[in-house]
Tab-separated table of C-alpha atoms and ligand atoms in Angstrom:
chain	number	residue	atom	x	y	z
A	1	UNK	CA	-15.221	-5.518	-15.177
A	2	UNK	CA	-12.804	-7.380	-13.017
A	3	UNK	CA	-9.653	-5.827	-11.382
A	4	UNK	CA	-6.360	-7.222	-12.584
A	5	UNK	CA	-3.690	-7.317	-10.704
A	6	UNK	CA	0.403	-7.960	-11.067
A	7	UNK	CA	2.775	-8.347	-7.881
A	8	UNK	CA	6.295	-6.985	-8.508
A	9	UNK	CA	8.352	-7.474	-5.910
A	10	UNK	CA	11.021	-4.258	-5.094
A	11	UNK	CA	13.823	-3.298	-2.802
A	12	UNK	CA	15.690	-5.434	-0.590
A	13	UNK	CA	12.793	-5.545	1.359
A	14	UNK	CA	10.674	-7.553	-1.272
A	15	UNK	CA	8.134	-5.123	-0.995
A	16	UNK	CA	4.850	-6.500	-3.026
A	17	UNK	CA	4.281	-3.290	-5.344
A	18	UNK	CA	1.271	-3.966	-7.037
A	19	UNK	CA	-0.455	-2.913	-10.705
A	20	UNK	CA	-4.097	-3.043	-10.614
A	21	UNK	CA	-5.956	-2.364	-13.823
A	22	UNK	CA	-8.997	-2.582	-15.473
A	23	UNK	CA	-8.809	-5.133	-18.371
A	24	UNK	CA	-11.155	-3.407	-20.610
A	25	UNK	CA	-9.826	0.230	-20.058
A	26	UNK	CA	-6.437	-0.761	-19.438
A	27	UNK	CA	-6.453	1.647	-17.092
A	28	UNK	CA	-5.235	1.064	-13.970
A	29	UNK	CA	-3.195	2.511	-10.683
A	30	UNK	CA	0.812	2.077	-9.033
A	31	UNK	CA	0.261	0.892	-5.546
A	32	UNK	CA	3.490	1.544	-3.194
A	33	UNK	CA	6.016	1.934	-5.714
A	34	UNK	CA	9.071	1.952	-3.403
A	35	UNK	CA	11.701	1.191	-5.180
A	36	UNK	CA	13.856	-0.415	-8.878
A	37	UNK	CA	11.805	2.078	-10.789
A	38	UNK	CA	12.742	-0.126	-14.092
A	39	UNK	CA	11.258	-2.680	-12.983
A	40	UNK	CA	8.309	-1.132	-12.510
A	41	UNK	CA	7.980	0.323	-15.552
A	42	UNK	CA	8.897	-3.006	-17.447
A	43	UNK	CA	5.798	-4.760	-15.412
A	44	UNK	CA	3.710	-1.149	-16.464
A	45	UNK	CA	4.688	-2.171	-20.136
A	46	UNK	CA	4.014	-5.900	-20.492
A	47	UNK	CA	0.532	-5.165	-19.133
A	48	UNK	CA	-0.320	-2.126	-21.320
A	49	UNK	CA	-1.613	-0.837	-18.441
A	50	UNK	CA	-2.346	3.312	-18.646
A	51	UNK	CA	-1.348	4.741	-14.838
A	52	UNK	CA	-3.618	7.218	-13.729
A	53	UNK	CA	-2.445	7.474	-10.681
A	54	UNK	CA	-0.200	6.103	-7.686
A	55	UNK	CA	-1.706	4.989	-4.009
A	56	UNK	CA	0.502	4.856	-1.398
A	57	UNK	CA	-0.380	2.704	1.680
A	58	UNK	CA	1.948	4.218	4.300
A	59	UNK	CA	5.284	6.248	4.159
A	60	UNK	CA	8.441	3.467	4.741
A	61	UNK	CA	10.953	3.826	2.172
A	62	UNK	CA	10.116	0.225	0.662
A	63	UNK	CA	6.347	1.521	-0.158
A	64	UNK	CA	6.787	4.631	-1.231
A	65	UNK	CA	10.580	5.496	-1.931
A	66	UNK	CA	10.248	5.586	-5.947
A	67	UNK	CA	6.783	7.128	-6.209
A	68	UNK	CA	8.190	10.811	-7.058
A	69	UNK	CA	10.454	9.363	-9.809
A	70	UNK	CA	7.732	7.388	-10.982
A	71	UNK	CA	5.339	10.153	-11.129
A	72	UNK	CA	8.138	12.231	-12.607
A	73	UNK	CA	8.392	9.459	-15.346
A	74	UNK	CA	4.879	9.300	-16.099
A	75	UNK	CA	3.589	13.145	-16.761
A	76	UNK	CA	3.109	14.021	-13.017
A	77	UNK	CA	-0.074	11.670	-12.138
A	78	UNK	CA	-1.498	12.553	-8.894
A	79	UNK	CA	-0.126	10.543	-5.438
A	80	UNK	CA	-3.240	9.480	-3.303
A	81	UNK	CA	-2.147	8.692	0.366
A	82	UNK	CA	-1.627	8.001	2.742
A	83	UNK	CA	-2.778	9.217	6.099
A	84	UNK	CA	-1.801	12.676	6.929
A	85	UNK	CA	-0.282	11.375	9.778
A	86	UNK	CA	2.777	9.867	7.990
A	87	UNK	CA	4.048	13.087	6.234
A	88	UNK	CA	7.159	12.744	9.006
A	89	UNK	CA	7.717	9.482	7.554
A	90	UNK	CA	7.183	11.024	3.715
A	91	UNK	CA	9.153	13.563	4.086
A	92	UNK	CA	12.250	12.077	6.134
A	93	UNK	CA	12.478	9.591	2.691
A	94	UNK	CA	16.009	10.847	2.209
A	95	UNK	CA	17.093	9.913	5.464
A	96	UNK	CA	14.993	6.687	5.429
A	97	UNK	CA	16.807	6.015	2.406
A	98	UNK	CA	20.254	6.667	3.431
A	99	UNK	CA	19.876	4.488	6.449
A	100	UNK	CA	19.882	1.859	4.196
A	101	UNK	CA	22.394	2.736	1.766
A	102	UNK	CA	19.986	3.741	-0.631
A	103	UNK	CA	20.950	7.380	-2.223
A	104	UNK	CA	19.257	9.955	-4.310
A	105	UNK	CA	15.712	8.749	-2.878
A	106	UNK	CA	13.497	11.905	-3.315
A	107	UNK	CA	10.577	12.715	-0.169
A	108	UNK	CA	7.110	12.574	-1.379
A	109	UNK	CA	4.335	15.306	-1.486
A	110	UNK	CA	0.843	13.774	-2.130
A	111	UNK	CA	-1.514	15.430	-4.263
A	112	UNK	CA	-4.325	13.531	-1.782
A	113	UNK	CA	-4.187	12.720	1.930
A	114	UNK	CA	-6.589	9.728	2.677
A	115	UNK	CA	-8.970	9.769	5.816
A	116	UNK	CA	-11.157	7.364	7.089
A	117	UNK	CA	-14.242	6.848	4.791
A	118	UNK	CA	-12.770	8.405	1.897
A	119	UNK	CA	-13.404	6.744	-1.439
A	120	UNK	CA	-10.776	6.619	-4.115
A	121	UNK	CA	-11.191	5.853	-7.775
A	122	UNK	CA	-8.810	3.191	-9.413
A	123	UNK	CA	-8.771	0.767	-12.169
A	124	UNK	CA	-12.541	1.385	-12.801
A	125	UNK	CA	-13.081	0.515	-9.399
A	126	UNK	CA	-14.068	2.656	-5.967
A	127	UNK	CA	-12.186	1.593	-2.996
A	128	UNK	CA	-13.082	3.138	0.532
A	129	UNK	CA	-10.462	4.292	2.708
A	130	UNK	CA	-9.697	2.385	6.130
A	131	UNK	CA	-7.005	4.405	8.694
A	132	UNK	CA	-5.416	1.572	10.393
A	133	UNK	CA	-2.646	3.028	12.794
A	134	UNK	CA	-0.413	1.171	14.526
A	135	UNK	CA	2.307	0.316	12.081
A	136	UNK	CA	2.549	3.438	10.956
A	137	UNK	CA	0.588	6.444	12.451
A	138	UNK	CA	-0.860	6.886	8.499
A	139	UNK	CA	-1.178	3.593	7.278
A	140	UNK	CA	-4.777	2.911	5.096
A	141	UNK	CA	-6.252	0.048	3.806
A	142	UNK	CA	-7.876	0.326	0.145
A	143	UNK	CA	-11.123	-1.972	0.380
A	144	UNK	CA	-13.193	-2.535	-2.921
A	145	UNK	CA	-16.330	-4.243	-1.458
A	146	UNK	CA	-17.747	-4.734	-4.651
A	147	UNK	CA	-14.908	-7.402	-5.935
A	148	UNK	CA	-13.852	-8.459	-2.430
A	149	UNK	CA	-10.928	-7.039	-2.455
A	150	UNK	CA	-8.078	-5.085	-0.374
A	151	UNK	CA	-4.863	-3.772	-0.175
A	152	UNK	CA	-3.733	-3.624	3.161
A	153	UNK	CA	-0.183	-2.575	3.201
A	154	UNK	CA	1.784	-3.722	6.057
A	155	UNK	CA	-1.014	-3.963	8.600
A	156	UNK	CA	-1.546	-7.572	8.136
A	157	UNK	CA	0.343	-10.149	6.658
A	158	UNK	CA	-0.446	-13.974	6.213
A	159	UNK	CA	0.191	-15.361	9.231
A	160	UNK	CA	1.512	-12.151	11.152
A	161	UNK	CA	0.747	-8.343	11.314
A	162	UNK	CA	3.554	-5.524	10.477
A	163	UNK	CA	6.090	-4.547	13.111
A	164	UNK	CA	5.483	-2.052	15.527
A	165	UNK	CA	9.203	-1.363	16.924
A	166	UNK	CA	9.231	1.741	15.652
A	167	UNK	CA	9.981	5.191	18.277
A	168	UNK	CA	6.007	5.498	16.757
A	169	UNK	CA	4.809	1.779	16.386
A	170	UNK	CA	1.684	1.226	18.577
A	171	UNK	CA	0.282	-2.493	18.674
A	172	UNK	CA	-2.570	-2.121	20.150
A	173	UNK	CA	-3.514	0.596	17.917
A	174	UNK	CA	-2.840	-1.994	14.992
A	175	UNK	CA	-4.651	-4.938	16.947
A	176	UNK	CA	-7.583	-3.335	17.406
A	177	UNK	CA	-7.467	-1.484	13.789
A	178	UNK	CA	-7.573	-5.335	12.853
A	179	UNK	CA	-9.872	-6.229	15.055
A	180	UNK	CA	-12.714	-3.465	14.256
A	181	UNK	CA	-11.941	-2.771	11.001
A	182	UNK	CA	-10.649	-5.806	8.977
A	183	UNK	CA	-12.147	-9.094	10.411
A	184	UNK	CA	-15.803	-7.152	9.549
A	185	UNK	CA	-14.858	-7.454	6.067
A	186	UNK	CA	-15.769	-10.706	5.852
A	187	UNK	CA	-13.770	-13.685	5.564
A	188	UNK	CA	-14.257	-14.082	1.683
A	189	UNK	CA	-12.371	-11.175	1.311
A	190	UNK	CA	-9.183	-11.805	-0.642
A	191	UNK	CA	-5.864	-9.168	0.062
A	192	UNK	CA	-2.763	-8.498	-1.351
A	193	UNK	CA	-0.357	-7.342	1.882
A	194	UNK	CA	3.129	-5.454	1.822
A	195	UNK	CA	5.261	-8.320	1.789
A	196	UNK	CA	4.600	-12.406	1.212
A	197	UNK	CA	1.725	-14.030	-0.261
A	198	UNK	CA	-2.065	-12.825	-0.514
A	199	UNK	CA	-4.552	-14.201	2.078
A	200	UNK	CA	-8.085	-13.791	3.197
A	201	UNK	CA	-9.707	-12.406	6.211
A	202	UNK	CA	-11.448	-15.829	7.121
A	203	UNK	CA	-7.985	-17.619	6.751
A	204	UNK	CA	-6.300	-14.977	9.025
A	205	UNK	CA	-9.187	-14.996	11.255
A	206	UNK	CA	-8.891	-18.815	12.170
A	207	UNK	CA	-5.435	-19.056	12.153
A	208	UNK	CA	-3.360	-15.992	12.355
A	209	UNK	CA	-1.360	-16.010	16.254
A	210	UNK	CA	-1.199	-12.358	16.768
A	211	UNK	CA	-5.387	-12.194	16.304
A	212	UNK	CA	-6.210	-15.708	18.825
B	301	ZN	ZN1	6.047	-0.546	6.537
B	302	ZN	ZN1	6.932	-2.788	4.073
């Protein structure tokens, strides 16, 4: 039963919210819906995809700014993550929001904080739970072993890592998250990251700058 997965690209961030699903079941999962909740839902339709729930990577407005009026849209299924550590960021979403000059975007309450070495159930699948601060205090990686397969939010990118200018950025927290808890993956490990194109962890692993 192999995962399926569709990119749509949101806000003016071009934020990579993704639809995984399980072809058989059709049932599948919302990962960082952050924003132009139609199309999201047009993507949800022309799959025939059944949400079950939404996961939530970390707490920037571009990941997780729509998730509330998604779940409102689609009878209240459950928000998994992220890290407890980012309710700050989760709750500030109004504020986040009008920073940019986006209004009416509602803060977030999880049903599910993710910790390290959690599993979560998606699309058929079981991912385990990596906390990878540094970006974020709360950002998590979803890793499904079985298919070789992550989504790693804005931890790592192809060919960079996510910013840590933030008041709480912290890059060697996010180096070393990298470091210990990515490259061990395995470098056959495809991802799909926050922003840009998919990669693997050999590819970043030989050729990334911010990991030489
Ligand atoms: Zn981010
Ligand atoms: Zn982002």
């Amino acid at each position: 039963m192999p995962l399926k997965a569709a990119i749509v690209p949101v806000t003016p961030f071009q934020q990579n919210c993704t639809l995984l699903w399980d072809e058989e079941s059709k049932k599948g999962v919302v990962v960082d819906p952050g924003g132009d909740l139609d199309r999201i839902e047009a993507a949800i339709a022309k799959t025939g995809l059944t949400a079950e729930k939404i996961l939530l990577t970390h707490g920037h407005i571009d990941h997780a700014g729509a998730a509330t009026a998604l779940r409102d849209k689609l009878d209240g299924i459950p928000i998994e993550g992220p890290h407890r550590a980012d309710k700050f960021l989760l709750d500030g979403l109004p504020e986040q929001g009008r920073s940019f000059g986006m209004l009416n975007v509602q803060r977030v309450t999880p049903d599910r904080w993710l910790e390290e070495g959690d599993t979560v159930t998606a699309a058929g699948a079981v991912f385990s739970i990596l906390h990878c601060p540094g970006h974020s205090p709360g950002s998590v990686v979803f890793v499904n072993k079985a298919q070789g397969f992550a989504l790693v939010g804005d931890v790592l990118f192809r060919g960079s890592i996510g910013r840590t200018d933030f008041p709480y950025g912290d890059h060697d927290a996010l180096i070393g998250a990298i470091k210990t808890k990515l490259l061990p993956l395995g470098d056959d490990l495809v991802f799909i990251c926050g922003h840009g194109p998919m990669s693997t962890i050999g590819e970043e692993r030989r050729s990334n700058p911010f990991l030489a």
